Amino acid sequence: MSDDIVITGMGVITPIGGDVETFWSANLEGRSGIVLEERMDTTGLPCGWTAGLIPEDVKAKVAAEHGAPDRSWGDSLMLASVDQALADAGLGELPAEDGPAALVYARVWPGPTGSFPQDYVTHMEDLAERYDRIGNEPSAVLEHLRGRHLPPETRDLSAYPTEIADRLGTAVIPVRLEATCSGGLRAIAEAARLLRSGRARYAVVSASVSRNTPYVLSQYGQLMALSRWKGDPARASMPFDRRRTGMVINESAGALVLETAEHAARRGMTQSYAVIGGWGLAVDTRHMTAPSVDMIERVMRTALEQAGAHPDDVDTVNAHGTSTRLNDVTEARALHQVFGERTADLDVSAVKSLTGHGSAASGVVETAVAALTLCRGVIPPVTTTTEPDPACAVRTSLTPVRRPVGTVLKNSFGFGGQYASMLFRRPAAPRPAPQPA
C-alpha cells in the first residue's frame, strides 16, 4: 500500500465548468461548452467555426484572482487550477524536512493573453522581418538575437515554477514537458516516476492551453483536422459518430496533486480519487499526424502489463476521442485488438464531445473525469454520438451509466507520433462527493 501513487487533489478550468464539481455535473448532464467562434473572422476558413471557450464569468474570476501584468494567460489558468487542487488535497505548507515537491507541467504558448490573435502577431512579424534580413543561416541568426530584447510574445517569461514553490513553501523539482496532445498523461507518468524514485514525496501536475487564433486555425485547417459541422455548435464534436467532421479546439487547464499513499496517510489524508496502476508511452516517427493502430495497441497493453492487469479487468475506457475521421476509427480498431469481442460491451466515454480538445490539458482534465468515475460509480455519457459509426463499433451511451467501476483505462495521443495510455484503479477509501451546503 505504501508504494501506491494516489491522486489526492484536483482542479480544472474548462468550457463546461470552472471547478471540479461544476465540470463533473456538466459531464453527466451532457452540457456543452462548444460555441460559435466570434472573437475573430473565420469566414475565409474551411473549418474552425466553433470552439470550446471558458465562460466569461469564469475567465473574469481567473483574471481577477490570478492575473498579473507579467504573467501569461496560460500561467494564470494553471495557477487557478493548481490552487483548486492544493485546497482540495488539504495541502498547506509542509515541514521543510518533508523534502522537495515535484512540479510537472505542460503549457502551450507563453503569450500574454493566449486567447486572441495578437498573441501571434508580434512573433510572426519578427520571424518575417528576420528572414527578410538574414535568412536562416544559423550563425547570422545567433548574431541577430545576441543581446536583443525580445518581447513577451516571442519568448517564455514564465515564473511559474517559482510561484508554485512559494505556494508550497518548499523547493520544487520542475519538469516542463512538450509532448503535444499526450502531454497531460505523460506529465502524470513523469510525476509518478519521480515519486516512485523517492526524489519527491508529493507532486503537482498541471497543464493549460489557449490557442484559438487565426494562425492556429489555419494550421489545423490545412491538416483538415477541424470540425466543419454547420449545425448546432454544441454538437460539433461527436466522437465515434458517423457524421463526425473533425475536432474542436478549446481553452482549458487542469491540475492534480499526486502523493505516495504513505505520504498522504502521514499527513492524515486517508481518502483519494484514484490509484495510478500503470502506463504505456511511445513515440512513432513513421508519420507526423496520422495515428497508428499498432502503437495505440502497444501503449494500452503496456499500461495493463505494468499495472499487472488483464484486458478483462478494465471496466471502462476514457477515450482520446477527438472526433476526427482518422483518429476515432484508429483508436477504435486498437480497442478491438486489445479487448476483442468484449469491446461491444465495454463502456467508452469521450469528454471532448462537450469540451473540445485542449491539447496537453485534455489529459489532465480528462483524468479528473476518470478519477470521479471510479469514486462515484458513474460513466459519463457521450450525448453528441447519436449515430454511432459502425466502422468504430464502440459502446457509448446517451445517458450516464451507473455501476461499480474498479478500473479505467485513459488514452491520449498527439501529433508527432506521441502516444500515452494509463490505467487508474479505485482506491480502497474513495473520496466521497461533497455534501450540499
XYZ file of C-alpha atoms in Angstrom, residues 53-395:
343
model
C -14.482 28.590 -24.688
C -14.204 29.200 -20.954
C -17.320 31.107 -19.826
C -16.789 34.834 -19.411
C -17.636 34.832 -15.696
C -15.039 32.109 -15.079
C -12.418 33.980 -17.127
C -13.145 37.181 -15.206
C -12.664 35.331 -11.912
C -9.376 33.811 -13.068
C -8.141 37.186 -14.308
C -9.088 38.922 -11.039
C -7.565 36.289 -8.752
C -4.609 35.016 -10.783
C -3.903 37.562 -13.499
C -0.817 39.779 -13.470
C 0.785 42.155 -15.991
C 3.848 39.942 -16.426
C 2.029 36.612 -16.249
C 0.836 34.787 -19.352
C -2.806 33.763 -19.609
C -1.713 30.134 -19.738
C 0.080 30.528 -16.413
C -2.952 32.282 -14.912
C -5.154 29.364 -15.939
C -2.701 26.841 -14.494
C -2.351 28.724 -11.221
C -6.136 28.875 -10.846
C -6.436 25.114 -11.335
C -3.431 24.414 -9.074
C -4.872 26.478 -6.233
C -8.073 24.426 -6.500
C -6.110 21.170 -6.416
C -3.966 22.212 -3.438
C -7.043 23.247 -1.465
C -8.827 20.035 -2.450
C -5.859 17.984 -1.224
C -5.667 19.970 2.022
C -2.056 20.612 1.186
C -0.761 23.610 3.081
C 2.859 24.279 3.911
C 4.597 21.091 4.997
C 7.691 20.848 7.196
C 10.934 21.601 5.359
C 12.240 18.146 6.207
C 9.421 16.718 4.095
C 11.710 17.283 1.137
C 11.156 18.873 -2.254
C 7.971 18.557 -4.277
C 7.858 17.651 -7.944
C 6.251 20.031 -10.422
C 5.499 18.594 -13.838
C 3.664 20.841 -16.262
C 2.752 21.313 -19.908
C 1.737 24.641 -21.345
C 1.062 25.795 -24.902
C 2.213 29.252 -25.998
C 3.507 31.740 -23.410
C 1.937 34.877 -24.949
C 0.398 37.469 -22.589
C -3.252 36.566 -23.232
C -3.089 33.279 -25.092
C -6.619 33.557 -26.418
C -6.550 36.252 -29.048
C -4.990 36.825 -32.478
C -2.470 39.433 -31.314
C -0.606 36.715 -29.395
C 0.964 35.543 -32.642
C 1.219 38.868 -34.468
C 4.463 40.083 -32.922
C 6.003 36.636 -33.188
C 5.163 36.199 -36.872
C 6.185 39.754 -37.784
C 9.514 39.230 -36.011
C 10.154 35.987 -37.897
C 9.267 37.574 -41.239
C 11.495 40.603 -40.612
C 14.411 38.418 -39.563
C 14.045 36.123 -42.551
C 13.927 39.056 -44.979
C 17.135 40.453 -43.492
C 19.296 37.393 -42.874
C 17.502 34.220 -43.938
C 18.014 31.064 -41.864
C 21.799 30.848 -41.675
C 22.452 29.729 -38.060
C 25.394 31.977 -37.211
C 23.651 35.019 -38.652
C 20.506 34.252 -36.651
C 22.571 33.879 -33.465
C 24.289 37.205 -34.052
C 20.913 38.824 -34.754
C 19.467 37.597 -31.446
C 22.542 38.236 -29.287
C 21.836 40.985 -26.769
C 18.466 41.771 -28.321
C 15.467 42.387 -26.068
C 12.683 40.036 -27.081
C 9.014 40.909 -26.435
C 6.925 38.542 -24.301
C 5.167 37.180 -27.388
C 8.417 35.652 -28.659
C 9.905 34.144 -25.509
C 8.897 32.241 -22.397
C 8.967 34.561 -19.387
C 7.311 32.004 -17.119
C 7.954 32.399 -13.415
C 5.529 29.554 -12.868
C 7.858 27.098 -11.026
C 8.882 29.843 -8.603
C 5.265 30.734 -7.926
C 4.403 27.110 -7.187
C 7.407 26.808 -4.864
C 6.181 29.904 -3.000
C 2.712 28.376 -2.667
C 4.093 25.095 -1.329
C 6.701 26.681 0.905
C 9.364 24.299 -0.357
C 11.758 23.767 -3.218
C 10.351 22.105 -6.305
C 11.833 19.803 -8.910
C 10.420 21.456 -12.061
C 9.872 19.490 -15.259
C 8.243 21.076 -18.285
C 7.026 18.645 -20.945
C 6.379 19.210 -24.619
C 4.517 16.161 -25.914
C 1.635 17.724 -27.852
C -1.757 16.259 -27.002
C -0.328 13.355 -24.992
C 1.483 15.799 -22.689
C -1.040 15.653 -19.846
C -0.808 11.882 -19.359
C 2.946 11.997 -19.851
C 3.164 14.625 -17.120
C 1.249 12.358 -14.749
C 3.560 9.462 -15.620
C 6.658 11.589 -15.050
C 5.346 12.785 -11.688
C 4.608 9.202 -10.653
C 8.119 8.203 -11.728
C 9.642 10.934 -9.569
C 7.546 9.811 -6.603
C 8.466 6.159 -7.047
C 12.148 7.041 -7.299
C 11.949 8.749 -3.910
C 13.107 12.107 -5.269
C 9.829 13.702 -4.119
C 7.061 12.753 -1.700
C 4.307 14.619 -3.496
C 3.858 16.244 -6.880
C 1.816 18.893 -8.620
C 0.864 18.130 -12.225
C -0.662 20.870 -14.355
C -1.346 21.785 -17.958
C -3.062 24.585 -19.812
C -3.855 25.572 -23.366
C -5.255 28.628 -25.066
C -4.520 28.684 -28.763
C -7.633 29.959 -30.535
C -6.042 32.266 -33.095
C -6.284 32.654 -36.892
C -2.767 31.261 -37.183
C -3.655 28.084 -35.267
C -6.973 27.681 -37.062
C -5.257 27.981 -40.430
C -2.656 25.384 -39.421
C -5.281 22.854 -38.368
C -7.370 23.840 -41.368
C -4.562 22.811 -43.715
C -4.496 19.440 -41.978
C -8.285 19.158 -42.411
C -8.402 18.296 -38.720
C -11.029 20.799 -37.518
C -14.759 20.289 -37.459
C -16.676 21.512 -40.493
C -20.020 20.988 -38.786
C -22.516 23.755 -39.655
C -25.365 22.754 -37.376
C -25.845 23.377 -33.658
C -22.365 24.347 -32.350
C -22.912 22.215 -29.245
C -22.909 19.136 -31.498
C -19.766 19.986 -33.455
C -17.650 17.397 -31.607
C -19.118 13.914 -31.979
C -16.553 11.204 -31.241
C -17.204 7.818 -32.864
C -20.272 9.181 -34.704
C -20.511 8.507 -38.430
C -21.196 12.242 -39.090
C -18.047 13.493 -37.354
C -16.055 16.005 -39.387
C -13.142 16.928 -37.112
C -12.112 18.177 -33.718
C -12.968 21.416 -31.946
C -10.116 23.168 -30.137
C -10.607 24.700 -26.706
C -9.004 26.680 -23.907
C -8.689 24.902 -20.567
C -6.445 23.981 -17.672
C -6.206 21.200 -15.145
C -4.130 20.280 -12.097
C -3.644 17.214 -9.919
C -1.885 16.525 -6.631
C -0.144 13.154 -6.584
C 1.361 11.555 -3.491
C 2.649 8.278 -2.248
C -0.071 6.653 -0.190
C 2.330 6.642 2.747
C 2.890 10.400 2.500
C -0.837 11.095 2.239
C -1.621 8.911 5.257
C 1.170 10.526 7.288
C -0.496 13.903 6.923
C -3.969 12.485 7.644
C -5.268 12.175 4.070
C -6.679 8.643 4.006
C -9.109 9.091 1.105
C -8.100 9.594 -2.524
C -9.583 9.810 -6.001
C -7.583 7.138 -7.810
C -4.552 4.889 -7.676
C -2.197 5.077 -10.645
C -1.830 1.493 -11.789
C 0.491 1.666 -14.783
C 1.148 3.468 -18.033
C 2.404 2.985 -21.542
C 4.271 5.653 -23.530
C 5.572 5.568 -27.088
C 6.849 7.792 -29.885
C 6.390 6.763 -33.520
C 8.285 8.595 -36.265
C 6.544 6.960 -39.220
C 4.007 9.774 -39.706
C 3.723 13.266 -38.262
C -0.072 13.371 -37.911
C -1.662 10.016 -38.766
C -2.220 7.770 -35.720
C -1.148 4.138 -35.730
C -3.363 1.253 -34.624
C -0.337 -0.777 -33.591
C 1.158 1.993 -31.464
C -2.148 2.643 -29.683
C -2.460 -1.066 -29.012
C 1.120 -1.122 -27.720
C 0.678 1.653 -25.141
C -2.618 0.195 -23.894
C -1.083 -3.253 -23.468
C 1.976 -1.752 -21.778
C -0.235 0.149 -19.314
C -2.080 -3.074 -18.491
C 1.127 -5.080 -18.153
C 2.778 -2.505 -15.897
C -0.343 -2.493 -13.707
C -0.417 -6.291 -13.563
C -3.854 -6.237 -15.182
C -5.611 -8.208 -17.913
C -7.877 -6.648 -20.556
C -10.834 -8.331 -18.828
C -10.036 -6.286 -15.703
C -10.841 -2.976 -17.443
C -14.319 -1.677 -16.652
C -14.386 1.386 -18.913
C -12.214 3.372 -21.327
C -11.857 7.141 -21.134
C -11.028 7.623 -24.816
C -8.895 10.211 -26.576
C -11.958 10.572 -28.817
C -11.107 13.679 -30.839
C -13.985 13.427 -33.353
C -11.639 13.333 -36.345
C -12.359 10.800 -39.073
C -8.982 9.101 -38.753
C -8.241 9.230 -35.011
C -11.565 7.800 -33.858
C -11.561 4.814 -36.181
C -7.867 4.155 -35.419
C -8.418 4.260 -31.649
C -11.499 2.055 -32.049
C -9.585 -0.548 -34.073
C -6.888 -0.643 -31.406
C -9.548 -1.179 -28.737
C -10.881 -4.124 -30.724
C -7.357 -5.574 -30.971
C -6.862 -5.329 -27.201
C -10.340 -6.260 -25.957
C -11.614 -8.458 -28.786
C -15.298 -9.392 -28.673
C -15.609 -7.733 -25.286
C -15.300 -4.313 -26.956
C -19.011 -4.415 -27.825
C -19.862 -4.399 -24.105
C -17.101 -2.067 -22.896
C -18.430 1.369 -21.948
C -16.460 4.210 -23.553
C -16.597 7.880 -22.544
C -15.276 10.856 -24.548
C -15.002 14.159 -22.669
C -14.049 16.123 -25.808
C -17.623 15.723 -27.028
C -18.537 18.546 -24.605
C -15.326 20.487 -24.086
C -13.488 20.222 -27.380
C -9.795 19.359 -27.482
C -7.438 21.057 -25.036
C -4.132 19.643 -26.257
C -1.965 18.606 -23.267
C -4.533 19.983 -20.816
C -7.001 17.345 -22.004
C -5.008 14.524 -20.440
C -5.143 16.174 -17.015
C -8.740 17.386 -17.260
C -9.976 14.019 -18.534
C -8.072 12.207 -15.799
C -10.273 14.124 -13.349
C -13.278 12.533 -15.083
C -11.661 9.092 -14.907
C -10.995 9.568 -11.184
C -14.557 10.663 -10.441
C -15.871 7.758 -12.493
C -14.006 5.466 -10.098
C -15.135 7.252 -6.938
C -18.777 7.759 -7.863
C -19.537 4.723 -9.990
C -20.849 6.728 -12.946
C -19.609 6.631 -16.543
C -20.427 9.935 -18.291
C -22.473 9.820 -21.492
C -21.388 10.869 -24.973
C -24.530 12.801 -25.840
C -23.395 14.000 -29.265
C -22.881 10.479 -30.589
C -26.424 9.770 -31.728
C -25.454 7.903 -34.913
C -22.614 5.559 -33.904
C -20.173 4.785 -36.690
C -20.240 1.042 -37.467
C -16.616 1.369 -38.590
C -15.761 2.222 -34.962
C -18.239 -0.108 -33.263
C -17.546 1.085 -29.729
C -20.141 1.353 -26.999
